PDB file of C-alpha atoms in Angstrom:
ATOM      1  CA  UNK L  15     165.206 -48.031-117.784  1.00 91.00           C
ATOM      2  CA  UNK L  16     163.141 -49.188-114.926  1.00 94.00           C
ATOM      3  CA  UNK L  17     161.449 -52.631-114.989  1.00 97.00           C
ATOM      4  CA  UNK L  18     159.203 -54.430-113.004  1.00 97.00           C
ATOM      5  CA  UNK L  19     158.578 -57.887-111.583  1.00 95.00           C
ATOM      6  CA  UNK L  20     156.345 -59.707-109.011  1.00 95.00           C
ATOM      7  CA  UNK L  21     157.883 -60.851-105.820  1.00 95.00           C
ATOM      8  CA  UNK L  22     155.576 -64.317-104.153  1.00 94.00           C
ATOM      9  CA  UNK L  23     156.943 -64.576-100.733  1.00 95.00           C
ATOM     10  CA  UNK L  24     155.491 -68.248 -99.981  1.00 94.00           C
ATOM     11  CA  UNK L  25     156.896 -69.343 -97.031  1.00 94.00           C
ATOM     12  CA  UNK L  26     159.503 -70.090 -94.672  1.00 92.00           C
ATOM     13  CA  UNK L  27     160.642 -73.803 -92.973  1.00 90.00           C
ATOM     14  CA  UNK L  28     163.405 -74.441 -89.682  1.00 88.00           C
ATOM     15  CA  UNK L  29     163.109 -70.500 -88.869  1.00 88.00           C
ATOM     16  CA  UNK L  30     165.313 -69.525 -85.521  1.00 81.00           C
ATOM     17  CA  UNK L  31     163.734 -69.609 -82.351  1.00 78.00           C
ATOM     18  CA  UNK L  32     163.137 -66.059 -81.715  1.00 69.00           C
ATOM     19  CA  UNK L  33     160.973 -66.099 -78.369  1.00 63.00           C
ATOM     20  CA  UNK L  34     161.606 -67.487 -75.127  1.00 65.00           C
ATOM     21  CA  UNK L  35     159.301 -70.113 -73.811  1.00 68.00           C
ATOM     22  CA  UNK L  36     156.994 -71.576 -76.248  1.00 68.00           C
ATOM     23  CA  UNK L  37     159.978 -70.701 -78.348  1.00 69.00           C
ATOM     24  CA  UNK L  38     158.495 -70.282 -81.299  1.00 81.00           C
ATOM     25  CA  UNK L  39     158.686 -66.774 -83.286  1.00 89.00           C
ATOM     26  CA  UNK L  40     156.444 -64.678 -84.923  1.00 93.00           C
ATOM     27  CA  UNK L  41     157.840 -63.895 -88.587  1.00 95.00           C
ATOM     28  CA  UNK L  42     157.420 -61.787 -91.003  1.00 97.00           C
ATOM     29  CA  UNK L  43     159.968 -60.801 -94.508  1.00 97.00           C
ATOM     30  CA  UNK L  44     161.148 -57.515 -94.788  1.00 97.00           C
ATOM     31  CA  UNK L  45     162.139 -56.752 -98.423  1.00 97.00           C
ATOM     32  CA  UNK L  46     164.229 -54.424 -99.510  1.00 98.00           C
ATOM     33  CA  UNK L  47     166.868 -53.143-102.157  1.00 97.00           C
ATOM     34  CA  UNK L  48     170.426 -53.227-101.275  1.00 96.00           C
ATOM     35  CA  UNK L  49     171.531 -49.821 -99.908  1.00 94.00           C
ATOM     36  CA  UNK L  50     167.887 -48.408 -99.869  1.00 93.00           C
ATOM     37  CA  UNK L  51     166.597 -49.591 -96.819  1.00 90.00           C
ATOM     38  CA  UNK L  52     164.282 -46.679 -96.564  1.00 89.00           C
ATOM     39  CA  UNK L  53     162.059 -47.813 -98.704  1.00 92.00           C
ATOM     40  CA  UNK L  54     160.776 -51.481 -97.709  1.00 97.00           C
ATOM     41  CA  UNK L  55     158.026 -53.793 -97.856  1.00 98.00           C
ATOM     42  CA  UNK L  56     156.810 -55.755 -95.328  1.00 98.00           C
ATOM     43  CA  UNK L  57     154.969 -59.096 -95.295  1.00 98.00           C
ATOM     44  CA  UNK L  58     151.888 -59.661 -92.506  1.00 98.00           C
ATOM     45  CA  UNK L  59     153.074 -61.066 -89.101  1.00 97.00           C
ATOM     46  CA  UNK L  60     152.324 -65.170 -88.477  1.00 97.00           C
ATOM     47  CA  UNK L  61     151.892 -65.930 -85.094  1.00 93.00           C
ATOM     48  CA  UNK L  62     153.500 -68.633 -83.036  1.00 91.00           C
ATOM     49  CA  UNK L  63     155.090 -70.371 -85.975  1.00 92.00           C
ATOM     50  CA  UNK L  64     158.685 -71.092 -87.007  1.00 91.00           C
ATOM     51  CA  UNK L  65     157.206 -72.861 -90.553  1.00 94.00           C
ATOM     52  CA  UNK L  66     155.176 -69.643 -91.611  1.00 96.00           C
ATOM     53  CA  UNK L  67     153.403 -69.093 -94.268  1.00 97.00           C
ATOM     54  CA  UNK L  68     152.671 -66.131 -96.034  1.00 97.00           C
ATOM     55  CA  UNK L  69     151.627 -65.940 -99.799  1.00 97.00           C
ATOM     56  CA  UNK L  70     152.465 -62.583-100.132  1.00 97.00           C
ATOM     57  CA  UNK L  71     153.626 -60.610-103.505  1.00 97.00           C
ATOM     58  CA  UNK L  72     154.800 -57.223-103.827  1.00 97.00           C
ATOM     59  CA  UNK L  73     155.436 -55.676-106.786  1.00 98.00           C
ATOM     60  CA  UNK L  74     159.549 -54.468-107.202  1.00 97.00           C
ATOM     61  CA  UNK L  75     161.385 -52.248-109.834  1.00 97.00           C
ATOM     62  CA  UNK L  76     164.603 -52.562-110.530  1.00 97.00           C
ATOM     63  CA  UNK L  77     167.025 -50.698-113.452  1.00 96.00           C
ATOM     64  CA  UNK L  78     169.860 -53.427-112.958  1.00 97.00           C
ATOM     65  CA  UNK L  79     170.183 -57.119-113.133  1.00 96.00           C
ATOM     66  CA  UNK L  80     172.631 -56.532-110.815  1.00 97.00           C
ATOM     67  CA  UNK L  81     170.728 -54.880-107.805  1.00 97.00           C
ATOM     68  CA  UNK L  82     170.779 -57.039-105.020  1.00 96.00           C
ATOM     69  CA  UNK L  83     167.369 -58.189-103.543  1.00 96.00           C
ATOM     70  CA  UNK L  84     167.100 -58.376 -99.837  1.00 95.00           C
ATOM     71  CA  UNK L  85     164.814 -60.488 -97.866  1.00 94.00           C
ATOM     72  CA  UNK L  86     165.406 -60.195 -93.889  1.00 93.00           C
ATOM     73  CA  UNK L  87     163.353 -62.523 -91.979  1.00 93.00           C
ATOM     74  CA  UNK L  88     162.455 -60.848 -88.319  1.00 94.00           C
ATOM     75  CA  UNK L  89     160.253 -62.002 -85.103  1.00 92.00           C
ATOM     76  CA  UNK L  90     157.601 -59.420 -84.625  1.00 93.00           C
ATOM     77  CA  UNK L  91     157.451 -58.376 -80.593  1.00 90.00           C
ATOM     78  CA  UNK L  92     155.553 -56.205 -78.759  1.00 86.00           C
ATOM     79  CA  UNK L  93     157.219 -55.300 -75.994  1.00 86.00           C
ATOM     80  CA  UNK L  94     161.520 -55.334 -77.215  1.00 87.00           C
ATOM     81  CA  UNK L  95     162.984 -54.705 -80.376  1.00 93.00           C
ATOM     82  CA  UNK L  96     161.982 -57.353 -83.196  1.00 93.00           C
ATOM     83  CA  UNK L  97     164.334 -60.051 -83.262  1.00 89.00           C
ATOM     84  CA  UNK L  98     166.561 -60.378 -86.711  1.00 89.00           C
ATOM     85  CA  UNK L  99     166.134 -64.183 -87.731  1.00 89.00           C
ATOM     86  CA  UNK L 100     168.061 -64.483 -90.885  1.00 88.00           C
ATOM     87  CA  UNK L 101     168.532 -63.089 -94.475  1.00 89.00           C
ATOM     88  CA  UNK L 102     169.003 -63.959 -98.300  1.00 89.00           C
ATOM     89  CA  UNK L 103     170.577 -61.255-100.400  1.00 91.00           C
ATOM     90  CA  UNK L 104     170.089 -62.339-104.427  1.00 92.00           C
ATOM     91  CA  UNK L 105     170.440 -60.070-107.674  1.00 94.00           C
ATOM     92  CA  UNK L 106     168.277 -59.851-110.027  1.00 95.00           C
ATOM     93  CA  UNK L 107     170.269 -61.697-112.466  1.00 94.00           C
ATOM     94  CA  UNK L 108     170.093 -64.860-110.438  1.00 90.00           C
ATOM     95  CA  UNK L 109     166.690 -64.259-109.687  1.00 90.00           C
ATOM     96  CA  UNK L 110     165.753 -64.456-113.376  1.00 89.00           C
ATOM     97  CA  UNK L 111     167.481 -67.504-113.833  1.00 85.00           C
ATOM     98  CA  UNK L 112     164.706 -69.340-112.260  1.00 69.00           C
ATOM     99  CA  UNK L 113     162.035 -66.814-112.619  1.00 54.00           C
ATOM    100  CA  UNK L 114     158.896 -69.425-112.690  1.00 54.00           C
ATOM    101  CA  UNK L 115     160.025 -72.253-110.186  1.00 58.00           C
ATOM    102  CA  UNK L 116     159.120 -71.978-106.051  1.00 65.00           C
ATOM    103  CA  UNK L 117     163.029 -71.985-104.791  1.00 67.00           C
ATOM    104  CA  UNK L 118     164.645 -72.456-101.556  1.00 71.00           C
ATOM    105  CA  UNK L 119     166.676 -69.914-100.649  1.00 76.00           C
ATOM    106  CA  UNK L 120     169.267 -70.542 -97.389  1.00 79.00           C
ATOM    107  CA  UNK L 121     168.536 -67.898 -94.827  1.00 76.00           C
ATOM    108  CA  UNK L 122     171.824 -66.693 -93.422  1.00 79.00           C
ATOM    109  CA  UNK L 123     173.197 -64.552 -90.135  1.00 77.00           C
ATOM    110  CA  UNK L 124     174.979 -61.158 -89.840  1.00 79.00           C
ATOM    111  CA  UNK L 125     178.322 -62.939 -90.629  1.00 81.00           C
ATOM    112  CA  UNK L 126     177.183 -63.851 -93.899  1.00 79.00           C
ATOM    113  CA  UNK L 127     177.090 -67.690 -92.517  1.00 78.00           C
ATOM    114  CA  UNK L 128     174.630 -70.237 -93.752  1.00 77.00           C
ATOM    115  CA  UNK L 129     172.448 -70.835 -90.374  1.00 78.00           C
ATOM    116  CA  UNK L 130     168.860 -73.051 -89.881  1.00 75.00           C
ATOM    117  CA  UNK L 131     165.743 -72.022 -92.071  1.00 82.00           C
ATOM    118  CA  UNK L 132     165.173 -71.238 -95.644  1.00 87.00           C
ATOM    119  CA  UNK L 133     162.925 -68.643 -97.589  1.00 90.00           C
ATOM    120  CA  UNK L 134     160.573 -70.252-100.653  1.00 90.00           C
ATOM    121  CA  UNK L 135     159.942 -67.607-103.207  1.00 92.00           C
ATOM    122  CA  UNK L 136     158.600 -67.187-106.532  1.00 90.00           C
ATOM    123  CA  UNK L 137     159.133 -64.275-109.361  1.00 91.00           C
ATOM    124  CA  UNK L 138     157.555 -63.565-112.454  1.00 90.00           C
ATOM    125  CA  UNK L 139     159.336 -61.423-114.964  1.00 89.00           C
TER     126      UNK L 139
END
């Protein structure tokens, strides 16, 4: 049976340098399920910033405490294709362990390696 739950993405902090000089990026959190990257939600763009902030919630279903949660971090540009900056993949299951609490999570690269930045979230179930 589907559920539902509400998704806070609050900010970011140490974000990759994603632009040339100023060197700063322009970020913004795609979310999206695991294998069902067709459907996605997308946070608003901050400017100039590798500490962004966004206070943004979407509202997510899920039918599995296992479905894995993915949160891709990418610098918007206007004139190449966006920069990827880092992910956090998370089920459901671990989200819930923590449901209530703003938490770090470690933003990592496409080798699945632990690299600069983190991702603050918050859910409620």
């Amino acid at each position: 049976m589907a559920q539902k739950f509400t998704l806070a993405v609050i900010k970011a902090l140490h974000l990759k340098r994603g632009d040339l000089p100023p060197f700063k990026s322009d970020p913004y959190v795609k979310v999206f399920w695991e294998g069902k990257e067709s459907t996605s939600y997308c946070s608003p763009v901050v400017s100039n910033n590798l500490n962004p902030v966004w206070n943004w919630t979407q509202e997510l279903t899920y039918t599995s405490d296992d479905q894995v949660l993915v949160l891709q971090v990418w610098d918007k540009d206007t004139l190449k294709a966006d920069d990827f900056l880092g992910e956090v993949r998370i089920t459901v299951k671990d989200l819930k362990q923590t449901p209530h609490n703003d938490h770090l999570l470690r933003c990592r690269n496409e080798n699945d390696e632990e690299i600069s930045g983190g991702i603050f979230i918050d859910c409620k179930f």
